Short mmCIF file of C-alpha atoms in Angstrom, two decimals:
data_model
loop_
_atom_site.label_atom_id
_atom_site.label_comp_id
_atom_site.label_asym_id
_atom_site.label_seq_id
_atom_site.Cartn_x
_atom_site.Cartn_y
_atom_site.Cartn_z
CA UNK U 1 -43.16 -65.28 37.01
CA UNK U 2 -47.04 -64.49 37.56
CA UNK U 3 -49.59 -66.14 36.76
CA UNK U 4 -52.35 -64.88 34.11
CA UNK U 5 -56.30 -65.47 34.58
CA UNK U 6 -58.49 -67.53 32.09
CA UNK U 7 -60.11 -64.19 31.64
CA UNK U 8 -57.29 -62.75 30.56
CA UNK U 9 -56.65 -65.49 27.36
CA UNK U 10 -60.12 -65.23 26.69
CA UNK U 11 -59.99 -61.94 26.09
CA UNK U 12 -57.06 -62.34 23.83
CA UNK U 13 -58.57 -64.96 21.84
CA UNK U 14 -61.52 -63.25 21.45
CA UNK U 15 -59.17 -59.76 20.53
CA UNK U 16 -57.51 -61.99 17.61
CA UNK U 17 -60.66 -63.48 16.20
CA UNK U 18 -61.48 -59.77 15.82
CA UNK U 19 -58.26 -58.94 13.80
CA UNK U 20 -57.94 -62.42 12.23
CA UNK U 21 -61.17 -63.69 11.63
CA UNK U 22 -61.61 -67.45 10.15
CA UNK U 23 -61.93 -67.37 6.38
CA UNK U 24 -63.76 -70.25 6.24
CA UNK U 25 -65.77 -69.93 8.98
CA UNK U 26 -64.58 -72.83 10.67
CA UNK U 27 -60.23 -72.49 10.82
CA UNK U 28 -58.48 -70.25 13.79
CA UNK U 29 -55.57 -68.37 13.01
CA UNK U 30 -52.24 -69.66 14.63
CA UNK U 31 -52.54 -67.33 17.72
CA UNK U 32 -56.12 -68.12 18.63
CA UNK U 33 -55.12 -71.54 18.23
CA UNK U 34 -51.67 -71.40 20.39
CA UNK U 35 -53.82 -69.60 22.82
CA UNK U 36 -56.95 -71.92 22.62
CA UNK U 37 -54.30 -74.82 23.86
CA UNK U 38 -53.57 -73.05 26.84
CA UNK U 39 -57.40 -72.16 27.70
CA UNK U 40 -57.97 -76.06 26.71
CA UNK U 41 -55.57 -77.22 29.32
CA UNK U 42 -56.88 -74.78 31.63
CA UNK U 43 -60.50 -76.00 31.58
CA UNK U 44 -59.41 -79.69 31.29
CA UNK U 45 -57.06 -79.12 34.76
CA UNK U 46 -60.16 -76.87 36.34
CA UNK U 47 -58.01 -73.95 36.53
CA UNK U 48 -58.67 -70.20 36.41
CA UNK U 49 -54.93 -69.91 36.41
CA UNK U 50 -52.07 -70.45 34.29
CA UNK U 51 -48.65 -69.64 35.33
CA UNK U 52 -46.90 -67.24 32.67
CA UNK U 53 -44.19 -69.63 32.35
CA UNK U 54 -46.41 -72.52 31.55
CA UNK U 55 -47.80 -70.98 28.30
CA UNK U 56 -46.01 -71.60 25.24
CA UNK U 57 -43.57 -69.40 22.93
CA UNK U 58 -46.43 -68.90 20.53
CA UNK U 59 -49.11 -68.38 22.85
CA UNK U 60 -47.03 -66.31 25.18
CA UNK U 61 -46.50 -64.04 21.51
CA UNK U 62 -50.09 -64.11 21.00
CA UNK U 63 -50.95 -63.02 24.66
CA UNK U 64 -48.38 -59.77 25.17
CA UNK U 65 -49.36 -58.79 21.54
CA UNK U 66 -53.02 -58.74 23.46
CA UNK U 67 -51.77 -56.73 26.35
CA UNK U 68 -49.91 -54.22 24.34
CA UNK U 69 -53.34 -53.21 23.15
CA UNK U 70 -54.66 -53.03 26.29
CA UNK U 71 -54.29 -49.37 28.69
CA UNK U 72 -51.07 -50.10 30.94
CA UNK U 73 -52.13 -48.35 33.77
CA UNK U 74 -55.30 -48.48 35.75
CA UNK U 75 -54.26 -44.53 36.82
CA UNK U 76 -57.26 -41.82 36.28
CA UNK U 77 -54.89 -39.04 37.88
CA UNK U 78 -56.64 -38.88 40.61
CA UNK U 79 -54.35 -40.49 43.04
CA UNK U 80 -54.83 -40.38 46.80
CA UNK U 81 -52.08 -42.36 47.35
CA UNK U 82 -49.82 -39.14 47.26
CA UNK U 83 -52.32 -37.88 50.38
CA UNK U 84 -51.53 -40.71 52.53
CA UNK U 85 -53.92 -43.11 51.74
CA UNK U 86 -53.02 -46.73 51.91
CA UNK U 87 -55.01 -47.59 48.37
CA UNK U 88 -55.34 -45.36 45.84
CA UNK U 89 -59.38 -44.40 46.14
CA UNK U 90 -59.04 -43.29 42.39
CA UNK U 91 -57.59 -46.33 40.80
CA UNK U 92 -58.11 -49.07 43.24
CA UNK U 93 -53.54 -49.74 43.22
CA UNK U 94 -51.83 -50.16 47.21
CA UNK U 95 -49.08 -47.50 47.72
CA UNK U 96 -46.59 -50.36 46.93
CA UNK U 97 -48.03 -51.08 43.59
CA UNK U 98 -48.25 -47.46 42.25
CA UNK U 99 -44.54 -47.23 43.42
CA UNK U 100 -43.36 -50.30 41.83
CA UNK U 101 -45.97 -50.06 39.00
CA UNK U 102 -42.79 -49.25 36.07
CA UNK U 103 -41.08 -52.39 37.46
CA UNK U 104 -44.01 -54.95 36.99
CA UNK U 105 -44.14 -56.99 34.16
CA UNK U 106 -47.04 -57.75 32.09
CA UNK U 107 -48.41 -60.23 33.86
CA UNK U 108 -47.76 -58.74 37.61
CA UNK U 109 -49.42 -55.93 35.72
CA UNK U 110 -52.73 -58.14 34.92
CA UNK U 111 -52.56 -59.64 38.84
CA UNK U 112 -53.36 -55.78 40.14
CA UNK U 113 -55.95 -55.54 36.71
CA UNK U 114 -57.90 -58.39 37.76
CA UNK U 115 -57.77 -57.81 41.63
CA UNK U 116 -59.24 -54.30 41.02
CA UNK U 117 -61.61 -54.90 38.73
CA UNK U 118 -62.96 -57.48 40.84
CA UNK U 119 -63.10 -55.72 43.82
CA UNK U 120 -64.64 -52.69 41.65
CA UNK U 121 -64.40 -50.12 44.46
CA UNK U 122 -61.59 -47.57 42.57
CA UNK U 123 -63.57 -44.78 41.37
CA UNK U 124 -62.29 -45.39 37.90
CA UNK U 125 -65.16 -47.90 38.06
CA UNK U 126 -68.11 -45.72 39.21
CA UNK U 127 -67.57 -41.99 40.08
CA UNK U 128 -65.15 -41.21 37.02
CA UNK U 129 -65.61 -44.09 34.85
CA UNK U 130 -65.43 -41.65 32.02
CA UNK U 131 -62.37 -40.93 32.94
CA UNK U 132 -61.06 -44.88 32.30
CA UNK U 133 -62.38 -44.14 28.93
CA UNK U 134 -60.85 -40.97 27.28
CA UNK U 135 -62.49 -39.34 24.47
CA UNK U 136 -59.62 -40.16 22.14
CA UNK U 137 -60.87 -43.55 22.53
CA UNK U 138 -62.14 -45.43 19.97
CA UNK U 139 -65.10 -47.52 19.88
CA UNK U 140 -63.21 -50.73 19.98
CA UNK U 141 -60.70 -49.74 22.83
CA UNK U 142 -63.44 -49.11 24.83
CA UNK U 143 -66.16 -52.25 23.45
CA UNK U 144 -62.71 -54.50 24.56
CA UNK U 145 -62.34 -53.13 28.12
CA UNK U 146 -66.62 -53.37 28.39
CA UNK U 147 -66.06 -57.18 27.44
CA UNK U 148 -62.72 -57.76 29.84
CA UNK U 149 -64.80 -56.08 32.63
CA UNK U 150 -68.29 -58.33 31.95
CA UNK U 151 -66.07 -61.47 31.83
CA UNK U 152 -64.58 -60.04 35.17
CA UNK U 153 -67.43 -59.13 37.08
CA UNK U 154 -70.68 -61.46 37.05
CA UNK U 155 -73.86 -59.75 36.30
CA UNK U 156 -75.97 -58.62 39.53
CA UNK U 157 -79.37 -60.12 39.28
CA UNK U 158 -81.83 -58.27 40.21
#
């Protein structure tokens, strides 16, 4: 199995806060809290880490329900990898991981996610963002993948 990155459950906490807020202002709903335990043990161990077989059956529920909202595939269909090139200049994916891309499971998926949005050098970051965003988009899709990408990449100061 792979292994998922804090950012990764803090974005899913922070997704099912949004469609389960507290109704008392203080309570968690049983997902943020099976997914909190995991993020707990993770700051407690001083891991960014978490294998995917360490979470738990709830929190495991709570985290793919997460990534099903998410876009699967970094693609902007603008693939040089079918030119020749090693890494795909449009999406940031190796040759290998565009070919094996259908056989990747979520979290392999979220491994190739992270890598290229830290790197940020796929033009789906900068030349065609808009493209990473389509118009059929709504506000929310694309106000999650602005808050995935800030927790990704740290600020540049100027």
């Amino acid at each position: 199995m792979a292994a998922l990155h804090v950012t990764d459950i803090e974005a899913a906490i922070n997704w099912w806060r949004q469609r389960r807020p507290s109704v008392d202002g203080v309570s968690a709903c049983a997902e943020v809290r099976a997914l909190a335990e995991a993020y707990a043990a993770m700051a407690w161990q001083r891991q960014v880490w978490i294998d995917e077989a360490a979470l738990a059956h709830a929190a495991r529920a709570a985290w793919l329900a997460w990534y099903a909202s998410m876009p699967d595939s970094p693609c902007i269909a603008i693939c040089s990898t079918s030119q020749g090139d090693a890494v795909c200049k449009g999406c940031g994916r190796s040759f290998a991981e565009v070919r094996e891309w259908t056989r990747y499971g979520p979290a392999e998926k979220r491994l190739v996610w992270h890598r290229i949005t830290m790197e940020a050098l796929a033009w789906r970051f900068n030349r065609y963002a808009e493209r990473a965003n389509p118009a059929g988009a709504s506000r929310t899709d694309s106000r999650e993948q602005r808050d995935l990408t800030s927790m990704v990449m740290p600020r540049k100061r100027a």
